[in-house]
Coordinates of C-alpha atoms in Angstrom, one line a residue:
M250 CA -33.9 4.7 -27.4
S251 CA -34.7 3.7 -23.8
E252 CA -35.9 0.7 -21.9
N253 CA -39.5 1.9 -22.6
H254 CA -39.2 1.3 -26.3
P255 CA -38.6 -2.4 -27.0
T256 CA -37.3 -3.3 -30.4
A257 CA -37.4 -6.4 -32.6
P258 CA -34.3 -8.0 -34.1
G259 CA -33.2 -6.5 -37.3
P260 CA -31.9 -8.3 -40.3
G261 CA -28.3 -9.2 -40.0
A262 CA -28.0 -8.0 -36.4
D263 CA -25.0 -9.1 -34.4
G264 CA -27.3 -10.9 -31.9
P265 CA -30.6 -10.4 -30.1
D266 CA -31.1 -6.7 -30.2
A267 CA -32.1 -4.9 -27.1
C268 CA -32.9 -1.3 -26.3
V269 CA -29.8 0.9 -25.7
P270 CA -29.8 1.2 -22.0
G271 CA -30.0 4.7 -20.5
R272 CA -26.6 6.2 -19.7
D273 CA -25.5 8.4 -16.9
M274 CA -25.7 11.8 -18.6
N275 CA -24.5 13.5 -15.4
A276 CA -20.9 12.2 -15.7
A277 CA -19.8 15.6 -16.8
G278 CA -16.4 15.8 -18.4
R279 CA -16.3 12.4 -20.0
P280 CA -16.5 11.9 -23.7
L281 CA -20.0 11.6 -25.2
T282 CA -20.5 8.0 -26.7
V283 CA -22.7 6.6 -29.4
A284 CA -24.9 5.1 -26.6
D285 CA -25.1 8.5 -24.8
A286 CA -26.2 10.2 -28.0
L287 CA -28.9 7.5 -28.7
A288 CA -30.3 8.0 -25.2
L289 CA -30.8 11.7 -25.7
P290 CA -34.5 12.5 -25.9
V291 CA -34.1 14.1 -29.4
L292 CA -32.9 10.8 -30.8
A293 CA -34.8 8.4 -28.5
A294 CA -38.0 9.9 -30.0
G295 CA -37.1 8.3 -33.3
E296 CA -37.1 4.8 -31.7
P297 CA -33.5 4.0 -32.6
Q298 CA -32.6 0.4 -33.1
V299 CA -29.1 -0.9 -33.1
V300 CA -28.7 -3.3 -36.2
T301 CA -24.9 -3.9 -36.0
G302 CA -22.1 -2.9 -33.7
L303 CA -23.9 -3.3 -30.5
S304 CA -20.6 -3.9 -28.7
R305 CA -19.1 -0.8 -30.0
L306 CA -21.6 1.8 -28.8
D307 CA -18.9 3.1 -26.3
R308 CA -17.2 4.9 -29.3
S309 CA -16.7 8.6 -28.6
V310 CA -18.8 11.0 -30.6
R311 CA -16.7 14.1 -31.6
W312 CA -19.2 15.7 -33.8
V313 CA -22.6 15.2 -35.7
H314 CA -22.6 15.2 -39.6
I315 CA -25.7 15.3 -41.7
T316 CA -25.1 14.1 -45.2
E317 CA -27.0 13.1 -48.3
L318 CA -23.8 12.6 -50.4
T319 CA -22.6 9.4 -51.9
D320 CA -19.1 10.2 -50.7
P321 CA -19.5 11.7 -47.2
A322 CA -16.2 10.6 -46.0
S323 CA -14.4 13.4 -47.8
F324 CA -16.0 15.9 -45.4
L325 CA -15.2 13.9 -42.2
K326 CA -12.2 13.7 -39.8
G327 CA -13.2 10.8 -37.6
G328 CA -15.5 10.4 -34.7
E329 CA -18.6 11.8 -36.3
L330 CA -22.1 10.5 -35.8
V331 CA -23.4 10.4 -39.4
L332 CA -27.1 11.1 -39.9
T333 CA -28.7 10.3 -43.2
T334 CA -32.2 9.7 -44.6
G335 CA -30.8 7.0 -46.9
M336 CA -31.6 8.9 -50.1
P337 CA -28.1 9.0 -51.6
L338 CA -27.2 5.4 -50.8
P339 CA -26.2 3.5 -54.0
E340 CA -28.4 0.8 -55.3
E341 CA -25.7 -1.8 -56.2
P342 CA -24.0 -3.7 -53.3
A343 CA -20.6 -2.7 -54.5
G344 CA -21.4 1.0 -54.1
V345 CA -22.9 0.3 -50.7
R346 CA -19.8 -1.4 -49.6
R347 CA -17.6 1.5 -50.8
Y348 CA -19.8 3.9 -49.0
V349 CA -19.4 2.0 -45.7
D350 CA -15.7 1.4 -46.3
E351 CA -15.1 5.1 -46.5
L352 CA -17.0 5.8 -43.3
A353 CA -15.0 3.0 -41.6
D354 CA -11.7 4.1 -42.9
I355 CA -12.1 7.6 -41.7
G356 CA -13.2 6.5 -38.3
A357 CA -16.9 7.5 -38.2
A358 CA -18.4 6.8 -34.8
A359 CA -21.7 5.3 -36.2
L360 CA -24.1 5.6 -39.1
V361 CA -27.7 6.5 -38.3
I362 CA -30.3 6.1 -41.1
E363 CA -33.9 7.1 -41.1
L364 CA -36.5 4.5 -42.3
V365 CA -39.2 7.0 -43.3
R366 CA -38.6 8.3 -46.8
R367 CA -36.7 5.7 -48.9
Y368 CA -36.4 2.7 -46.8
H369 CA -38.7 0.9 -44.3
R370 CA -36.1 -1.7 -43.4
P371 CA -32.3 -1.4 -43.8
P372 CA -30.9 -2.8 -47.0
D373 CA -29.2 -6.1 -46.6
A374 CA -26.1 -4.9 -48.4
L375 CA -25.8 -2.0 -46.0
V376 CA -26.2 -4.3 -43.0
H377 CA -23.6 -6.8 -44.2
A378 CA -21.2 -4.1 -45.1
C379 CA -21.5 -2.4 -41.6
Q380 CA -21.2 -5.8 -39.9
A381 CA -18.1 -6.6 -41.9
R382 CA -16.4 -3.3 -41.0
G383 CA -17.5 -3.2 -37.4
L384 CA -19.4 0.1 -38.0
P385 CA -22.4 0.6 -35.7
L386 CA -25.6 0.9 -37.8
V387 CA -28.6 2.5 -36.2
T388 CA -32.0 2.8 -37.7
L389 CA -34.7 5.4 -36.8
A390 CA -38.3 4.2 -37.1
K391 CA -39.7 7.7 -36.9
D392 CA -39.0 11.1 -38.4
V393 CA -36.4 13.0 -36.5
N394 CA -35.3 16.7 -36.9
F395 CA -31.6 16.2 -37.8
L396 CA -30.8 19.9 -37.2
E397 CA -32.3 19.7 -33.7
V398 CA -30.1 16.5 -33.1
T399 CA -27.0 18.4 -34.3
Q400 CA -27.8 21.4 -32.0
V401 CA -28.4 19.2 -28.9
V402 CA -25.5 16.9 -29.4
H403 CA -23.1 19.7 -30.2
A404 CA -24.2 21.7 -27.2
F405 CA -23.6 18.6 -25.1
I406 CA -20.2 18.1 -26.6
L407 CA -19.1 21.6 -26.2
G408 CA -20.4 21.6 -22.6
N409 CA -18.4 18.5 -21.9
Q410 CA -15.3 20.1 -23.4
A411 CA -15.7 23.2 -21.1
E412 CA -16.3 20.9 -18.1
M413 CA -13.2 18.9 -19.1
M414 CA -11.1 22.0 -19.2
R415 CA -12.4 23.0 -15.8
R416 CA -11.6 19.6 -14.4
T417 CA -8.2 19.5 -16.1
Q418 CA -7.4 22.9 -14.5
R419 CA -8.5 21.5 -11.0
V420 CA -6.2 18.6 -11.6
H421 CA -3.3 20.9 -12.3
E422 CA -4.0 23.1 -9.3
A423 CA -4.3 20.0 -7.0
F424 CA -0.9 18.6 -8.0
T425 CA 0.6 22.1 -7.9
A426 CA -0.5 22.5 -4.3
L427 CA 0.9 19.0 -3.5
T428 CA 4.3 20.0 -5.0
L429 CA 4.3 23.4 -3.2
R430 CA 3.8 21.8 0.2
G431 CA 6.4 19.2 -0.4
A432 CA 4.2 16.2 -0.5
G433 CA 5.8 12.8 -0.4
P434 CA 5.2 9.8 -2.9
E435 CA 2.4 8.4 -0.8
D436 CA 0.4 11.6 -0.8
V437 CA 0.9 12.1 -4.6
V438 CA -0.1 8.5 -5.4
R439 CA -3.1 8.7 -3.1
A440 CA -4.3 12.0 -4.8
A441 CA -3.9 10.3 -8.3
A442 CA -6.0 7.3 -7.2
E443 CA -8.7 9.5 -5.7
M444 CA -8.9 11.9 -8.7
S445 CA -8.9 9.1 -11.3
G446 CA -10.9 6.4 -9.6
H447 CA -8.1 3.8 -10.6
T448 CA -5.5 1.9 -8.6
V449 CA -2.2 3.7 -9.0
V450 CA 1.2 2.1 -8.3
L451 CA 4.6 3.6 -8.0
E452 CA 7.6 1.2 -8.9
N453 CA 11.3 1.5 -9.3
L454 CA 13.5 0.2 -12.2
V455 CA 13.7 -3.4 -10.8
H456 CA 9.9 -3.5 -10.7
Q457 CA 9.5 -3.3 -7.0
A458 CA 6.1 -1.7 -6.1
L459 CA 7.1 1.0 -3.6
V460 CA 3.6 2.7 -3.2
C461 CA 0.3 1.3 -4.0
E462 CA -3.0 3.1 -3.5
P463 CA -5.9 0.7 -4.4
S464 CA -9.2 2.1 -5.8
G465 CA -12.1 -0.3 -6.4
D466 CA -10.0 -3.4 -5.5
T467 CA -7.5 -4.6 -2.9
A468 CA -3.8 -4.4 -2.6
E469 CA -3.7 -8.1 -3.0
A470 CA -5.6 -7.9 -6.3
A471 CA -3.4 -5.1 -7.5
L472 CA 0.0 -6.5 -6.5
T473 CA -0.2 -10.2 -6.8
S474 CA 2.5 -11.4 -9.1
W475 CA 3.5 -7.8 -9.5
E476 CA 7.1 -8.2 -10.9
Q477 CA 6.0 -10.7 -13.5
R478 CA 3.1 -8.6 -14.7
S479 CA 5.2 -5.5 -14.7
R480 CA 7.9 -7.0 -16.7
A481 CA 5.3 -8.0 -19.2
T482 CA 4.4 -4.3 -19.6
P483 CA 7.1 -2.6 -21.7
P484 CA 8.5 0.8 -20.5
A485 CA 7.7 3.9 -22.5
D486 CA 9.2 7.4 -22.8
H487 CA 5.8 9.0 -22.5
T488 CA 2.3 8.4 -21.0
T489 CA 0.8 5.5 -22.9
V490 CA -1.3 2.4 -22.6
S491 CA 1.1 -0.6 -22.4
G492 CA 1.1 -4.3 -21.7
P493 CA -1.3 -7.2 -21.9
E494 CA -3.4 -5.8 -19.1
G495 CA -3.6 -2.4 -20.6
W496 CA -1.9 -0.4 -18.0
L497 CA -1.6 3.4 -18.3
V498 CA 2.1 4.1 -17.5
A499 CA 4.3 7.2 -17.3
P500 CA 8.0 7.4 -16.6
V501 CA 9.4 9.0 -13.4
E502 CA 12.8 10.6 -13.6
Y503 CA 15.5 11.5 -11.2
Q504 CA 18.3 13.9 -12.2
G505 CA 17.6 13.6 -15.9
E506 CA 17.4 9.8 -15.9
R507 CA 14.7 7.3 -15.7
W508 CA 14.1 6.3 -12.0
G509 CA 11.0 4.2 -12.2
R510 CA 7.4 4.6 -13.4
V511 CA 3.9 5.1 -12.2
A512 CA 1.2 2.8 -13.4
M513 CA -2.7 3.3 -13.5
L514 CA -4.5 0.0 -13.6
P515 CA -7.7 -0.8 -15.3
P516 CA -10.6 -1.3 -13.1
P517 CA -11.2 -4.9 -11.9
P518 CA -14.0 -7.0 -13.4
G519 CA -17.4 -6.3 -11.8
P520 CA -19.7 -3.3 -11.3
A521 CA -16.8 -0.9 -10.5
A522 CA -15.5 -1.4 -14.1
H523 CA -18.7 0.4 -15.5
S524 CA -18.3 3.5 -13.3
P525 CA -17.9 6.5 -15.5
L526 CA -14.8 7.6 -13.4
A527 CA -13.2 4.2 -13.8
R528 CA -13.6 3.8 -17.6
P529 CA -10.1 3.3 -19.0
F530 CA -8.6 5.6 -20.1
G531 CA -10.0 9.0 -20.9
P532 CA -8.1 12.2 -21.3
E533 CA -8.6 13.1 -17.7
A534 CA -6.9 10.0 -16.6
V535 CA -4.0 10.7 -18.9
T536 CA -3.7 14.2 -17.4
V537 CA -3.8 12.9 -13.9
L538 CA -1.0 10.3 -14.6
E539 CA 1.1 12.9 -16.4
R540 CA 0.8 15.4 -13.5
T541 CA 1.5 12.5 -11.0
A542 CA 4.7 11.5 -12.8
M543 CA 5.8 15.2 -12.8
A544 CA 5.0 15.7 -9.1
L545 CA 6.8 12.5 -8.3
T546 CA 9.9 13.6 -10.3
I547 CA 10.0 16.8 -8.3
A548 CA 9.4 15.0 -4.9
R549 CA 12.2 12.7 -5.8
L550 CA 14.5 15.7 -5.9
T551 CA 13.3 17.2 -2.6
H552 CA 13.0 14.2 -0.4
P553 CA 16.4 13.0 0.7
T554 CA 15.2 9.6 2.0
P555 CA 15.5 7.1 -0.7
W556 CA 11.9 5.9 -1.5
E557 CA 12.9 2.1 -1.1
R558 CA 13.8 3.0 2.4
A559 CA 10.5 4.9 2.9
A560 CA 8.6 1.9 1.5
H561 CA 10.3 -0.7 3.8
R562 CA 9.5 1.7 6.8
G563 CA 5.8 1.8 5.8
V564 CA 5.5 -1.9 5.3
L565 CA 7.2 -2.8 8.6
R566 CA 5.1 -0.3 10.6
D567 CA 2.0 -1.7 9.0
L568 CA 3.1 -5.3 9.9
V569 CA 3.9 -4.3 13.5
D570 CA 0.6 -2.3 14.0
Q571 CA -1.4 -4.9 12.0
R572 CA -2.8 -2.2 9.7
H573 CA -3.2 -4.3 6.6
R574 CA -6.7 -5.0 5.4
S575 CA -6.0 -8.7 5.1
P576 CA -3.2 -11.2 5.3
G577 CA -3.4 -11.5 1.5
D578 CA -2.8 -7.7 1.1
A579 CA 0.2 -7.9 3.4
E580 CA 1.7 -10.8 1.5
A581 CA 1.2 -9.2 -1.9
R582 CA 2.6 -5.9 -0.8
I583 CA 5.7 -7.4 0.7
A584 CA 6.3 -9.8 -2.2
A585 CA 6.0 -6.7 -4.5
L586 CA 8.9 -5.2 -2.7
G587 CA 11.0 -8.2 -3.5
L588 CA 10.9 -10.1 -0.2
P589 CA 10.2 -13.9 -0.7
T590 CA 6.9 -14.9 1.0
A591 CA 6.2 -18.4 -0.5
D592 CA 7.9 -21.3 1.3
A593 CA 9.5 -19.0 3.8
R594 CA 9.8 -18.4 7.5
F595 CA 10.2 -15.0 9.2
I596 CA 12.1 -13.5 12.1
A597 CA 11.6 -10.1 13.5
V598 CA 14.7 -8.3 14.8
L599 CA 15.0 -5.0 16.5
A600 CA 18.4 -3.0 16.6
D601 CA 18.5 -0.1 19.1
V602 CA 21.4 2.3 18.3
P603 CA 22.9 4.5 21.1
R604 CA 22.2 7.8 19.4
E605 CA 19.4 9.2 17.2
D606 CA 22.0 10.7 14.9
D607 CA 23.3 7.2 14.1
T608 CA 19.9 5.7 13.1
A609 CA 19.7 6.8 9.5
K610 CA 23.3 5.8 9.0
A611 CA 22.7 2.4 10.5
E612 CA 19.6 1.8 8.4
E613 CA 21.4 2.5 5.2
L614 CA 24.5 0.6 6.0
L615 CA 22.8 -2.4 7.5
S616 CA 20.5 -2.6 4.4
E617 CA 23.5 -2.5 2.0
E618 CA 25.4 -5.1 4.1
L619 CA 22.5 -7.5 4.1
R620 CA 22.1 -7.0 0.4
K621 CA 25.6 -7.8 -0.3
K622 CA 25.4 -11.0 1.8
G623 CA 22.3 -12.1 -0.1
T624 CA 20.2 -12.0 3.0
Q625 CA 16.6 -11.4 2.2
A626 CA 15.2 -8.7 4.5
L627 CA 13.2 -5.5 5.0
V628 CA 15.0 -2.9 7.0
G629 CA 13.3 0.3 8.3
L630 CA 13.0 2.9 11.0
L631 CA 10.4 2.1 13.7
G632 CA 11.4 4.8 16.2
P633 CA 13.9 7.6 16.8
T634 CA 16.7 5.1 17.7
R635 CA 15.1 1.8 16.7
L636 CA 15.4 -0.2 13.5
G637 CA 13.2 -3.0 12.5
I638 CA 14.4 -5.9 10.4
L639 CA 12.1 -8.6 8.9
L640 CA 14.2 -11.6 7.8
S641 CA 12.8 -14.0 5.2
L642 CA 14.4 -17.4 5.5
R643 CA 14.2 -20.7 3.7
L644 CA 12.1 -23.4 5.4
D645 CA 15.4 -25.5 6.0
Q646 CA 17.5 -22.5 6.9
P647 CA 18.5 -22.1 10.7
W648 CA 17.7 -18.6 11.9
R649 CA 20.2 -18.2 14.8
P650 CA 23.4 -18.0 12.5
V651 CA 21.6 -15.4 10.3
V652 CA 20.6 -13.3 13.3
E653 CA 24.1 -13.7 14.8
H654 CA 25.6 -12.4 11.6
L655 CA 23.1 -9.5 11.5
S656 CA 23.9 -8.6 15.1
R657 CA 27.6 -8.6 14.6
T658 CA 27.3 -6.6 11.5
A659 CA 25.1 -4.0 13.3
L660 CA 27.7 -3.9 16.2
D661 CA 30.5 -3.3 13.7
L662 CA 28.6 -0.6 11.9
V663 CA 27.5 1.2 15.0
P664 CA 29.2 0.1 18.2
G665 CA 26.9 0.0 21.2
T666 CA 23.9 -1.2 19.2
T667 CA 21.6 -3.6 21.0
V668 CA 19.9 -6.4 19.0
S669 CA 16.8 -8.2 20.2
T670 CA 14.8 -10.9 18.4
G671 CA 11.5 -12.4 18.7
S672 CA 10.7 -16.1 17.9
E673 CA 10.2 -17.7 14.4
A674 CA 6.9 -16.8 12.5
A675 CA 5.7 -19.5 10.2
D676 CA 3.7 -16.9 8.1
L677 CA 3.1 -13.3 7.7
P678 CA 0.1 -13.0 10.1
A679 CA 2.5 -14.3 12.9
V680 CA 5.2 -11.5 12.2
A681 CA 3.4 -9.0 14.5
R682 CA 3.7 -11.4 17.3
S683 CA 7.4 -11.9 16.6
F684 CA 7.9 -8.1 16.6
R685 CA 6.0 -7.9 19.9
E686 CA 8.2 -10.5 21.5
A687 CA 11.3 -8.7 20.1
T688 CA 10.0 -5.5 21.7
R689 CA 9.6 -7.2 25.1
V690 CA 13.1 -8.5 24.9
A691 CA 14.5 -5.0 24.0
E692 CA 12.4 -3.4 26.8
A693 CA 13.9 -5.9 29.3
T694 CA 17.5 -5.4 28.2
E695 CA 19.6 -3.1 30.4
P696 CA 22.5 -1.2 28.7
G697 CA 25.5 -3.4 28.9
Q698 CA 23.6 -6.5 29.7
P699 CA 26.0 -9.5 29.6
L700 CA 25.3 -12.2 27.0
P701 CA 26.6 -15.7 26.6
P702 CA 29.8 -15.8 24.8
E703 CA 28.5 -17.7 21.7
R704 CA 26.0 -14.9 20.6
S705 CA 25.7 -11.1 20.5
Y706 CA 22.0 -10.6 20.4
H707 CA 19.2 -10.9 23.0
E708 CA 16.3 -13.3 22.8
R709 CA 13.3 -14.3 24.9
S710 CA 15.2 -17.0 26.9
D711 CA 17.3 -14.2 28.4
I712 CA 14.4 -12.6 30.3
G713 CA 14.8 -13.7 33.8
L714 CA 13.4 -12.1 37.0
R715 CA 15.8 -9.1 37.0
R716 CA 15.2 -8.3 33.2
L717 CA 11.4 -8.8 33.7
L718 CA 11.5 -6.3 36.5
F719 CA 13.7 -3.9 34.4
A720 CA 11.1 -4.1 31.6
L721 CA 8.4 -3.2 34.2
R722 CA 10.4 -0.6 36.0
E723 CA 8.1 2.4 35.0
D724 CA 5.1 0.6 36.5
T725 CA 4.3 2.3 39.8
R726 CA 2.9 -1.0 41.2
I727 CA 6.6 -2.3 41.0
Q728 CA 7.9 0.8 42.8
D729 CA 5.2 0.5 45.4
Y730 CA 5.9 -3.1 46.1
A731 CA 9.6 -2.6 46.5
E732 CA 9.0 0.3 48.9
R733 CA 6.5 -1.5 51.0
R734 CA 8.6 -4.6 51.3
L735 CA 12.0 -2.9 51.9
G736 CA 11.4 0.8 52.6
R737 CA 11.5 0.5 56.3
L738 CA 14.9 -1.4 56.1
A739 CA 16.4 1.2 53.7
D740 CA 15.2 4.0 56.0
H741 CA 16.8 2.3 59.0
D742 CA 20.2 2.1 57.1
A743 CA 20.0 5.7 56.2
R744 CA 19.2 6.9 59.7
H745 CA 21.7 4.7 61.6
G746 CA 24.4 4.2 59.1
T747 CA 24.0 0.4 59.0
D748 CA 24.1 -1.9 56.0
L749 CA 21.3 -4.4 56.8
L750 CA 20.1 -4.4 53.1
T751 CA 23.5 -5.8 52.0
T752 CA 23.4 -8.6 54.7
L753 CA 19.8 -9.4 53.6
R754 CA 21.2 -9.7 50.0
H755 CA 23.8 -12.0 51.0
Y756 CA 21.5 -14.1 53.0
L757 CA 18.9 -14.3 50.1
D758 CA 21.6 -15.0 47.5
A759 CA 22.8 -17.9 49.8
A760 CA 19.2 -19.4 49.7
G761 CA 19.0 -19.0 53.5
N762 CA 22.5 -20.5 54.3
K763 CA 23.8 -18.3 57.2
T764 CA 27.4 -19.6 57.0
V765 CA 27.6 -18.8 53.2
A766 CA 26.1 -15.3 53.9
A767 CA 28.6 -14.6 56.6
R768 CA 31.4 -15.6 54.2
S769 CA 30.1 -13.4 51.5
G770 CA 29.9 -10.4 53.7
G771 CA 33.2 -11.0 55.6
L772 CA 31.3 -11.2 58.9
S773 CA 31.2 -13.6 61.7
R774 CA 28.2 -15.9 62.0
E775 CA 27.2 -14.4 65.3
T776 CA 27.1 -10.9 63.6
V777 CA 25.0 -12.3 60.8
Y778 CA 22.6 -13.8 63.3
Q779 CA 22.2 -10.5 65.1
R780 CA 21.6 -8.6 61.8
L781 CA 19.1 -11.1 60.6
R782 CA 17.1 -10.8 63.9
A783 CA 17.1 -7.0 63.4
I784 CA 16.0 -7.4 59.9
E785 CA 13.1 -9.6 61.0
R786 CA 12.1 -7.1 63.7
I787 CA 12.2 -4.0 61.3
L788 CA 10.3 -5.8 58.5
D789 CA 8.1 -7.8 60.7
C790 CA 8.8 -10.9 58.7
D791 CA 10.0 -14.5 59.2
L792 CA 13.3 -15.2 57.3
E793 CA 12.8 -18.9 57.8
S794 CA 9.7 -18.8 55.5
G795 CA 10.5 -19.7 51.9
E796 CA 7.5 -17.7 50.7
Q797 CA 8.6 -14.5 52.6
R798 CA 12.2 -14.9 51.4
T799 CA 11.0 -15.1 47.8
E800 CA 8.9 -12.0 48.2
L801 CA 11.9 -10.1 49.7
H802 CA 14.2 -11.4 46.9
V803 CA 11.8 -10.1 44.3
A804 CA 11.5 -6.7 46.1
L805 CA 15.4 -6.5 46.4
A806 CA 15.7 -7.2 42.7
A807 CA 13.2 -4.5 41.9
L808 CA 15.0 -2.1 44.1
D809 CA 18.3 -2.8 42.4
V810 CA 16.6 -2.2 39.0
L811 CA 15.1 1.0 40.2
R812 CA 18.3 2.3 41.7
A813 CA 20.3 1.4 38.5
R814 CA 17.9 3.5 36.4

């Protein structure tokens, strides 16, 4: 029936009856349901009315069976839409209950009875029996050609089966192509989410979500309290629905042993849950997840980088570049990797190793060392020679001792490593700022830059004038400024073999004290006076002016930085 055929409540109905809504019959490949069959024109013409089992109309219809027998179940295998004129129904209630029990026990999809020949309303005994067993009972107010119903429904089912086979073949071909081109876990999980219309998550044995590809919801909705929810979902040796939330899960192996699993989540509440593609969990979804697990097992063998490391790298890069959809997504994703986010503060640290060949080694060793010490952190590559470390600290935990230990550990593991840090971040949205600050510190750090004896890492307070100019050394405006202010003096020294730049340096370092400048250069005061007058003439400046001395001091520092490069 359709919305154009209103119906009245039937006796013993589960509730106020309504017309069976029209279904999307173009969702090729999905199983035909009782509701779909009732919406077909050949059955809708009989003005079907659902008397019992309105909430069970999503049952799959495997076949149509016409019967006028008192024991039809002996010819059924389950999933049949049973059509009858009602002629063979027993008179006594006990016989009716036995008739319905047999249909329910065998798993019939629904019972459709025509109210034309024997009955004009469904017998109360039949209604009560169907209601008690949860068997959908549908009445037809008008005569319907059952053979035509059989022909149409069977053609639809066979067409669906053929389409399902084609879709299954496309799934196999898609995952075969991913495997042949060496796709990584992110690519495989993304393909699974796109093909199934479900959120798909890859986790390891300790229930850390390494890859999450949301579909129809957000990472925050999918990953919130991930470990707790995942532990409530028992493992399985094969693809199956498991746990209180009804996840479809499949094991992922590595070298013959279980390494983790991939989970397909049911659709979130709302309109998306009624999408034909998102209806949990049809044969196609099972096929997709099985092939996903197989592709991941192969990818685990062919990708040398541990996937935990890859997950840390991806999360850190997303934090640095602020690529998360929302702060909630970022927090859920990081918490699902095992890093505490509640009641925590964060510090961004960068470790720059001397050679690119040392980076992967430093990443692995530093991660292992931090784990041994119980330090909560994410460690991952951010560049060819740069590691990013995000530390999660308790609110009452001082950060400097933790960073100092990390820095000395990095130096012990890979000598010559330079460690830079940003300032504290009170929450995850501020982590990007902390990483930017650490990056500025790293950019302003010259190789071999001296540090206070009490620490082995660089921080923002270390950035003075020289280190600021070092960070800006590639800026042509800095180069132009140094050349405009001191170029003529450098040219004069080169042409005449003098060393006026050194005298100017001593004078500026002495804050304009000529006596100190003379002592620093091992010169007489008279010689210093003569050289300073020559400098004023060449540069057309007044060295008694504090402003001009400052300008020259900055230019000289910039020149030193550029020459050191």
